[in-house]
Tab-separated table of C-alpha atoms in Angstrom:
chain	number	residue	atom	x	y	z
B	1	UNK	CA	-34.548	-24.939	6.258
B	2	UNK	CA	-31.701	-25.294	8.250
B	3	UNK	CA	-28.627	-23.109	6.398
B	4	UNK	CA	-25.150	-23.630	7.495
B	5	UNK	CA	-23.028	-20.661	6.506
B	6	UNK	CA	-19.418	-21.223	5.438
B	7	UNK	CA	-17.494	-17.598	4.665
B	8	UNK	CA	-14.541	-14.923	6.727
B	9	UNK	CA	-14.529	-11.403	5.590
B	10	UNK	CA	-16.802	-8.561	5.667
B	11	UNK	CA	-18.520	-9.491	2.143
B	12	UNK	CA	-19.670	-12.749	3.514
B	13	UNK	CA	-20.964	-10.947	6.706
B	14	UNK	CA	-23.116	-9.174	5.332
B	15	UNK	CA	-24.979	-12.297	3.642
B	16	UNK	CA	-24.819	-13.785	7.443
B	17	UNK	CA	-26.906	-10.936	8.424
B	18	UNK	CA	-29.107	-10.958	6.094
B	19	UNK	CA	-29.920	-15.455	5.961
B	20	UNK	CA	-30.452	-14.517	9.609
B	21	UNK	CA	-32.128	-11.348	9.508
B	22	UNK	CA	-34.881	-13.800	6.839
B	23	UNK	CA	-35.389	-16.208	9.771
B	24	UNK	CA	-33.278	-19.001	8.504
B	25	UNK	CA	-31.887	-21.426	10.955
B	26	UNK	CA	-27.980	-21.419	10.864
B	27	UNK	CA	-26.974	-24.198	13.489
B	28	UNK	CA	-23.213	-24.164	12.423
B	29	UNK	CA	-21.006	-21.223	10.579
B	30	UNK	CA	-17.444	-22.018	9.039
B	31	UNK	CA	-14.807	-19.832	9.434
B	32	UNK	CA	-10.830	-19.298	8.979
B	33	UNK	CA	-8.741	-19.322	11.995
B	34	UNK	CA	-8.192	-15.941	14.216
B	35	UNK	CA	-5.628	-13.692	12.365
B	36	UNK	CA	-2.772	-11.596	13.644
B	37	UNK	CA	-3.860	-8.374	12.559
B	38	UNK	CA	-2.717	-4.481	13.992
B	39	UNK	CA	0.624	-3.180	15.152
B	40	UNK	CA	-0.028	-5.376	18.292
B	41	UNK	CA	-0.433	-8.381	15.638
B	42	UNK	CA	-2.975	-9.638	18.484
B	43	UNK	CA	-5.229	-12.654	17.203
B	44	UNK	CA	-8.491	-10.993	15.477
B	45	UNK	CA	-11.823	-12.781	14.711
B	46	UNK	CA	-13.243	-12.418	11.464
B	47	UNK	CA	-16.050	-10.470	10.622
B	48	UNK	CA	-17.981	-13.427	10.185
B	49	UNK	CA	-17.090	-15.554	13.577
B	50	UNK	CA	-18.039	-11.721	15.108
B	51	UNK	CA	-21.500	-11.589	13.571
B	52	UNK	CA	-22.086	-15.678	14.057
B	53	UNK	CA	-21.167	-14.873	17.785
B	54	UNK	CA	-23.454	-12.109	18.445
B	55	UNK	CA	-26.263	-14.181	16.817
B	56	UNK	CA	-25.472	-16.814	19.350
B	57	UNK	CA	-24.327	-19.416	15.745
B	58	UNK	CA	-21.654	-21.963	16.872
B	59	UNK	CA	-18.732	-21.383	15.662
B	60	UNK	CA	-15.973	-24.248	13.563
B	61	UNK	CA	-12.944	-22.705	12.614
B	62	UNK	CA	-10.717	-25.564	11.091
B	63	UNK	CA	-7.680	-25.020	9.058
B	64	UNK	CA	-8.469	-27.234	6.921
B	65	UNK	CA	-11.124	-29.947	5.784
B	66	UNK	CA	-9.267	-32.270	3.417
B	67	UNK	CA	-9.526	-35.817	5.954
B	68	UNK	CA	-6.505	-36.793	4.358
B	69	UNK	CA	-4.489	-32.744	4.528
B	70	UNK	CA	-2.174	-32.074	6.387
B	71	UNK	CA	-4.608	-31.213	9.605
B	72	UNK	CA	-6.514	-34.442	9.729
B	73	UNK	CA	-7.799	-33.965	13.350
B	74	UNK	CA	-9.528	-30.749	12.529
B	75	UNK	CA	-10.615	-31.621	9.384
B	76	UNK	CA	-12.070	-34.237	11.017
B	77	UNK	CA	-14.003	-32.135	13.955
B	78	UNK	CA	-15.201	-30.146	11.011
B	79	UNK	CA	-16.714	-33.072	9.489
B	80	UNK	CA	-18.442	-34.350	12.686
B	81	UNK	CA	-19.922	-30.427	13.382
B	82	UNK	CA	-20.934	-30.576	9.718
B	83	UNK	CA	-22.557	-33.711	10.485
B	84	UNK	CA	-24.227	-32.616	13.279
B	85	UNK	CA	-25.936	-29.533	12.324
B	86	UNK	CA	-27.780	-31.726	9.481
B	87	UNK	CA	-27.699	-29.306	6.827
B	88	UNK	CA	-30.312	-28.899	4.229
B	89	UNK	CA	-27.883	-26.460	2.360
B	90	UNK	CA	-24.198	-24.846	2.962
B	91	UNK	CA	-23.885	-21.359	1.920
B	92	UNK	CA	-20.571	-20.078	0.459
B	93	UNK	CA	-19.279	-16.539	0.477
B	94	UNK	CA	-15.509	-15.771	0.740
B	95	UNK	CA	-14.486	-18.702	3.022
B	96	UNK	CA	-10.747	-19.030	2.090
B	97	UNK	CA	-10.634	-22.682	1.908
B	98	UNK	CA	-11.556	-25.048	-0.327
B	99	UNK	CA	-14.643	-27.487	-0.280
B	100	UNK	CA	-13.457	-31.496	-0.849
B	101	UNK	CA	-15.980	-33.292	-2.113
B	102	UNK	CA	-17.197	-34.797	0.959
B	103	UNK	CA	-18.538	-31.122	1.852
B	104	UNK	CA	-20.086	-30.242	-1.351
B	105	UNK	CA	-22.110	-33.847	-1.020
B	106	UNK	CA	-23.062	-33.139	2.732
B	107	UNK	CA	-25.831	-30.753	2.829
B	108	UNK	CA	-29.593	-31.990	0.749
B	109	UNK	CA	-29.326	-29.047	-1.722
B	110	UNK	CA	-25.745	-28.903	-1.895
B	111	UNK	CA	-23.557	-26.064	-1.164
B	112	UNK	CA	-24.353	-22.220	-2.898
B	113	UNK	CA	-21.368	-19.610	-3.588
B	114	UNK	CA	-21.902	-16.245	-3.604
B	115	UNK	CA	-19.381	-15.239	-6.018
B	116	UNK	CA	-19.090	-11.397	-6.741
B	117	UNK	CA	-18.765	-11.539	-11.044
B	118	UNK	CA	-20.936	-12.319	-13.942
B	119	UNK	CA	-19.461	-15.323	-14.539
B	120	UNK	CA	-17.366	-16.842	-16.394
B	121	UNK	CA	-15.616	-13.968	-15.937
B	122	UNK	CA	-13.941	-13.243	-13.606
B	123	UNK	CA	-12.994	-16.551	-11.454
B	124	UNK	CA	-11.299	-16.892	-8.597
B	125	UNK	CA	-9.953	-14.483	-5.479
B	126	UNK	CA	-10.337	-10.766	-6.378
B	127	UNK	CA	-13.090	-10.317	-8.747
B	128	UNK	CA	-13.675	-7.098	-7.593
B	129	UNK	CA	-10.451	-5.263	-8.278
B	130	UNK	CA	-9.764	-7.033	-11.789
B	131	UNK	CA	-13.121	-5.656	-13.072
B	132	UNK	CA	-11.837	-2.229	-12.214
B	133	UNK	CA	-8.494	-3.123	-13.581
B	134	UNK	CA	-9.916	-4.097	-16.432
B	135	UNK	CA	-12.237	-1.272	-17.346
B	136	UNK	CA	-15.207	-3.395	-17.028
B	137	UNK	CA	-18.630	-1.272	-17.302
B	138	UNK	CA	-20.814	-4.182	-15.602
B	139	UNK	CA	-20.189	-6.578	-12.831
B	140	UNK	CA	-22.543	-8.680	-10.743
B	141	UNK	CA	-23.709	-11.686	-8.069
B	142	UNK	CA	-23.982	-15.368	-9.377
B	143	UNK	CA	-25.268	-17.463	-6.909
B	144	UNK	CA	-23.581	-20.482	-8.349
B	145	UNK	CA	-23.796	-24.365	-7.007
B	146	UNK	CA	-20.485	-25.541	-6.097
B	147	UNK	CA	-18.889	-28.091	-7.767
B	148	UNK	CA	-15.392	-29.653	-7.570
B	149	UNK	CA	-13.680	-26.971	-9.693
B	150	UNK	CA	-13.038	-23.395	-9.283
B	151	UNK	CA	-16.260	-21.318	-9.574
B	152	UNK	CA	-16.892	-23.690	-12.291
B	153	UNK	CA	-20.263	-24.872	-11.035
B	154	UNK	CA	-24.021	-24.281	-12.465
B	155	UNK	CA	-25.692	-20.608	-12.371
B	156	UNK	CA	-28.622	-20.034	-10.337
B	157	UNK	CA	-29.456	-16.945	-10.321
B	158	UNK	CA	-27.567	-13.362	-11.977
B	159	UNK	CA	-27.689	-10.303	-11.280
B	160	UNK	CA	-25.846	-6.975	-13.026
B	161	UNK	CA	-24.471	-4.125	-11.558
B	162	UNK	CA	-22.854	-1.052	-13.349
B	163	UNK	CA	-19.373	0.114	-12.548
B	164	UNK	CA	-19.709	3.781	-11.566
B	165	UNK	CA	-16.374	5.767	-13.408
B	166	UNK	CA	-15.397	6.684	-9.498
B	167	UNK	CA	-16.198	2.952	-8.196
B	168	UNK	CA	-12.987	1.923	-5.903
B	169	UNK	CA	-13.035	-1.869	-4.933
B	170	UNK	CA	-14.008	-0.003	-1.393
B	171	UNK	CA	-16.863	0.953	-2.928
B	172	UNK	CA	-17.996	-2.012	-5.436
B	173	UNK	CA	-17.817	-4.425	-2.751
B	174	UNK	CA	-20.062	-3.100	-0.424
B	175	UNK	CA	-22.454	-2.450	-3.256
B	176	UNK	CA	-21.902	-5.970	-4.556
B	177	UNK	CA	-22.323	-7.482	-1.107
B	178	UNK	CA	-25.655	-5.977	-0.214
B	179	UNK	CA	-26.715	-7.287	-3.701
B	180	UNK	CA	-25.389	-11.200	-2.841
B	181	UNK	CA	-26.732	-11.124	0.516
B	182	UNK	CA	-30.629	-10.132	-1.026
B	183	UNK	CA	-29.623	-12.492	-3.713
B	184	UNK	CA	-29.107	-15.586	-1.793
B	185	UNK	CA	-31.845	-14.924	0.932
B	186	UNK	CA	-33.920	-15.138	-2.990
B	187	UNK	CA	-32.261	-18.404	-3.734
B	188	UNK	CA	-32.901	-19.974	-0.222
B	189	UNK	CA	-36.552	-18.701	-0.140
B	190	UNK	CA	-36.885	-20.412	-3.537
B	191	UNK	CA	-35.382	-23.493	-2.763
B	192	UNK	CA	-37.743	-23.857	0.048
B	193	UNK	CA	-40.695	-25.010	-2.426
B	194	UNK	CA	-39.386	-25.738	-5.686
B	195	UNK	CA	-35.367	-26.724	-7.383
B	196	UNK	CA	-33.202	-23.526	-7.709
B	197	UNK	CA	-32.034	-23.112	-11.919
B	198	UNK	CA	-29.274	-24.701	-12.708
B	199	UNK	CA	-27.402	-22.873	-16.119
B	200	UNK	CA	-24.028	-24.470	-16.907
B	201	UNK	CA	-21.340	-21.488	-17.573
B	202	UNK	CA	-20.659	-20.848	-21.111
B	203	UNK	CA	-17.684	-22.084	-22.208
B	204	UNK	CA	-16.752	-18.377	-24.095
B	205	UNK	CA	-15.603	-15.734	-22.249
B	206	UNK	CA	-13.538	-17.141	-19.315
B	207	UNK	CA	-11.549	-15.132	-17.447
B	208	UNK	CA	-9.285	-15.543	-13.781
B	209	UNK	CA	-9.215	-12.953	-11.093
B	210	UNK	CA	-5.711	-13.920	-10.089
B	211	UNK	CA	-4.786	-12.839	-6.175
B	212	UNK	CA	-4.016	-9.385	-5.862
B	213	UNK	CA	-0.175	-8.756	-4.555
B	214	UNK	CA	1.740	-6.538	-3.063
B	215	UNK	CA	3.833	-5.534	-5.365
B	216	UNK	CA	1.392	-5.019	-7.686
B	217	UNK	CA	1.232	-1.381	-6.032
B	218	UNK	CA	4.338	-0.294	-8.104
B	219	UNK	CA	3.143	1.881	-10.639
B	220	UNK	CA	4.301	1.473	-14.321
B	221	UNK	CA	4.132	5.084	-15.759
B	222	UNK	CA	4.613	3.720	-19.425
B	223	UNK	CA	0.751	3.036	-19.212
B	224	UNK	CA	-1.653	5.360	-19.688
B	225	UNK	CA	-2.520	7.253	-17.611
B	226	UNK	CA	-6.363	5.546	-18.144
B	227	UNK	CA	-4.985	2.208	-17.354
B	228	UNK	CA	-3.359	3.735	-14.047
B	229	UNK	CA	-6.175	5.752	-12.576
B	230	UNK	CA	-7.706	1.947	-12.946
B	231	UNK	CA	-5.220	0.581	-11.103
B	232	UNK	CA	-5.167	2.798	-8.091
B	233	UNK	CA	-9.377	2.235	-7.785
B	234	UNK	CA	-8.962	-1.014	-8.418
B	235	UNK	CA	-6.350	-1.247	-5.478
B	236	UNK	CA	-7.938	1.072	-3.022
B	237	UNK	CA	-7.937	-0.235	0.059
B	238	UNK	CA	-5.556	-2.415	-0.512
B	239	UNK	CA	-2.215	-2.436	-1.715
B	240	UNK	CA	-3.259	1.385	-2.952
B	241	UNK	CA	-0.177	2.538	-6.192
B	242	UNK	CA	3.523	2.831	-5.189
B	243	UNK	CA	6.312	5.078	-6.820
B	244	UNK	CA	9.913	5.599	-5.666
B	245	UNK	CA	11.642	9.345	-5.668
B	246	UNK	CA	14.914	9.622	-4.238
B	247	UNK	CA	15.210	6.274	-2.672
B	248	UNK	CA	12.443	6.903	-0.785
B	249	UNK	CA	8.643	5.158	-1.281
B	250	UNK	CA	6.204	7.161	-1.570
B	251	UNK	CA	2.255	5.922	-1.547
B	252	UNK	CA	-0.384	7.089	-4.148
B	253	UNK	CA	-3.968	6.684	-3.085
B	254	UNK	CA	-6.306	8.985	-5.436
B	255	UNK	CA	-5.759	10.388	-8.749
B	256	UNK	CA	-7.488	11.321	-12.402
B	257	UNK	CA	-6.694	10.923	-16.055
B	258	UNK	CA	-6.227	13.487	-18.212
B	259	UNK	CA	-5.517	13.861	-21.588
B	260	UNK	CA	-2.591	15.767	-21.911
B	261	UNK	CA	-0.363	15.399	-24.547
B	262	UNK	CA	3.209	16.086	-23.730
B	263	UNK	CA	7.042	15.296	-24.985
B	264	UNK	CA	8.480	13.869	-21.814
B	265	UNK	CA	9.528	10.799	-20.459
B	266	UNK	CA	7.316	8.614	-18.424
B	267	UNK	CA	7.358	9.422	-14.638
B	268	UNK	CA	8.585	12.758	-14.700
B	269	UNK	CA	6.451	15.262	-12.811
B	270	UNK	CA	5.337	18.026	-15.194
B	271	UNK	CA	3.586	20.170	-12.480
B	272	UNK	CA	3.352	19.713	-8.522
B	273	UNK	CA	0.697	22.331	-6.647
B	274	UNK	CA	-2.483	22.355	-4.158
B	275	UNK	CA	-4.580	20.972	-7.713
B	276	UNK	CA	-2.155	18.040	-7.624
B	277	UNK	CA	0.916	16.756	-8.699
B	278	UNK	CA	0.921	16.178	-12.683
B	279	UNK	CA	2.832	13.054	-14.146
B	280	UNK	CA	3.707	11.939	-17.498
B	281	UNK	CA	2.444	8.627	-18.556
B	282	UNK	CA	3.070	6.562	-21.522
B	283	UNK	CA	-0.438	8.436	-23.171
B	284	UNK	CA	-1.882	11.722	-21.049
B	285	UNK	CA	-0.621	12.684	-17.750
B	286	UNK	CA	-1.661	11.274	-14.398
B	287	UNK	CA	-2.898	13.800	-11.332
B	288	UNK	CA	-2.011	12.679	-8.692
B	289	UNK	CA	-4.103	13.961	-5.748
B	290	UNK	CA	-3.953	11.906	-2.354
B	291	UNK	CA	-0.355	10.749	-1.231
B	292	UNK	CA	1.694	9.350	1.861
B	293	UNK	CA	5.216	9.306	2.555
B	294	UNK	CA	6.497	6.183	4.611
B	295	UNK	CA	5.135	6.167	8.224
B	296	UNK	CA	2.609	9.196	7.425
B	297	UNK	CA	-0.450	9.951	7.258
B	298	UNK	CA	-2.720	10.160	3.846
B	299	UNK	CA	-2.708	14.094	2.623
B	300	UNK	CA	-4.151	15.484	-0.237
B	301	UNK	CA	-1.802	17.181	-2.787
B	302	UNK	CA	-1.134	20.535	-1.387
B	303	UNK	CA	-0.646	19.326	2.167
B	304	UNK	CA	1.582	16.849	0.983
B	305	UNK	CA	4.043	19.098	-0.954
B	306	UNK	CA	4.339	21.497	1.942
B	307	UNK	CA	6.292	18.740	4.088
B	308	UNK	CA	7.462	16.995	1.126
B	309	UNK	CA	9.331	18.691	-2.180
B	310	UNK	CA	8.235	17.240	-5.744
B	311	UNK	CA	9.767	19.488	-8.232
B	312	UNK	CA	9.177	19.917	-12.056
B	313	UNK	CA	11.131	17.839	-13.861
B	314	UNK	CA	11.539	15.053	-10.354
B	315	UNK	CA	11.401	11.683	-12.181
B	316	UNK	CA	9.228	8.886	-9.590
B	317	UNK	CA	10.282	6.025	-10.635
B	318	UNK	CA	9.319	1.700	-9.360
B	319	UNK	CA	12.192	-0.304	-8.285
């Protein structure tokens, strides 16, 4: 079976390894452009053009595939190495662009997402962190095939996973990718010798896992203080909880519920010591126990407050 592999960041990677780790044949892998990335901003391969390349995989890294877009000429090089490589099947995982019609008609079989929910819910770009947001218990893989709409297409195979109570979206997704990359090395070894399942999403229970941004980091201590220790796991690595103190932006990157009841207004800091600094949310208090001033490094609570002050009654505040 010859598998062309369409995907950019570490999650689809790992499936990479794995389709060739099986013994597939991958003659062509899709990828977005190098990125600007570091204080250098110097152009950085994805993880996935990084494993293709050390596997020896030719490498296409258009910008875009729509023949009538607004980069026809690499669109159109995309199509011809599509073409070329004579696909029996295109595997999807976190590619960053989306599949015209043309593509998803290429390949014999068709193309396969791996899509990191139990869908319905759960569409779109940052499953991961929304089922933390959320307070999900369960997530999983759904090796879906593609059709025209977004992660709309028929299920072919599910698996769950359990959200641990300490899961950050660090954490989920490398559990979630191992699970998709033995999950579609399943699908392709099954589609070898007989047609994958093909479910059609129920129609109940839709959700969309909306991009995640930036400013999404400012914390709203109203909450509870449930809802934000959610938050920061669900935004850990990235874009981590945000407060302001007196004018200046401070970063928050761990902390735990509790259930304190208190009289005071939302944001003010109750207690500040080596356990952690303690703030009032709209329901129980917030400890806050990893944070980093502008330009710093990340310290845990008590080496924080010895370079930075955070008195009792300090109100942190979001812009």
């Amino acid at each position: 079976m010859r598998v062309g592999f369409a995907g950019t960041p570490e999650f689809a990677s790992t499936a990479l390894e794995r389709i060739v780790a099986a013994g597939f044949t991958v003659p062509l892998v899709l990828t977005q452009p190098d990125r600007p990335a570091g204080r250098g901003l110097q152009l950085q391969a994805s993880a996935v053009k990084q494993t293709a390349i050390a596997h020896g995989i030719p490498v296409a890294q258009p910008r875009s595939l729509r023949l009538d877009g607004n980069y026809p000429d690499e669109a159109q090089a995309g199509q011809a190495a599509l073409q070329a490589a004579q696909l029996d099947v295109l595997v999807v995982a976190a590619y960053g662009l989306l599949l015209p019609q043309w593509v998803l008609d290429l390949p014999r079989l068709g193309c396969l997402n791996i899509h990191a929910s139990l869908l319905p819910r759960w569409r779109g770009a940052a499953p991961i962190h929304r089922a933390i947001e959320a307070g999900d218990a369960h997530t999983g893989v759904t090796i879906m095939q593609m059709d025209a709409g977004l992660d709309t297409g028929a299920m072919c195979l599910v698996e769950r996973l359990p959200i641990a109570p300490d899961d950050t979206t660090a954490s989920l997704h490398d559990k979630l990718a191992a699970l998709g990359a033995e999950m579609i090395v399943q699908a392709l070894t099954q589609a070898q010798t007989a047609p994958l399942p093909q479910t059609p999403q129920p129609l109940d229970g839709i959700t969309y896992a909306h991009k995640i941004a930036k400013d999404e980091a400012w914390l709203d201590w109203s909450h509870s203080a449930q809802v934000l220790e959610r938050k920061l796991r669900a935004f850990t690595p990235f874009p981590g909880g945000a407060a302001q103190y007196s004018g200046e932006t401070l970063k928050i990157w761990q902390a735990h519920a509790q259930a304190q009841a208190h009289n005071a207004p939302p944001g003010q800091v109750l207690a500040a010591d080596a356990h952690g600094v303690v703030v009032a949310c709209g329901s129980g208090v917030l400890c806050l126990t990893q944070l980093q001033r502008a330009g710093g490094k990340r310290l845990a609570a008590g080496d924080f407050l010895r370079g930075f002050s955070l008195p009792v009654g300090s109100q942190l505040q979001r812009p």
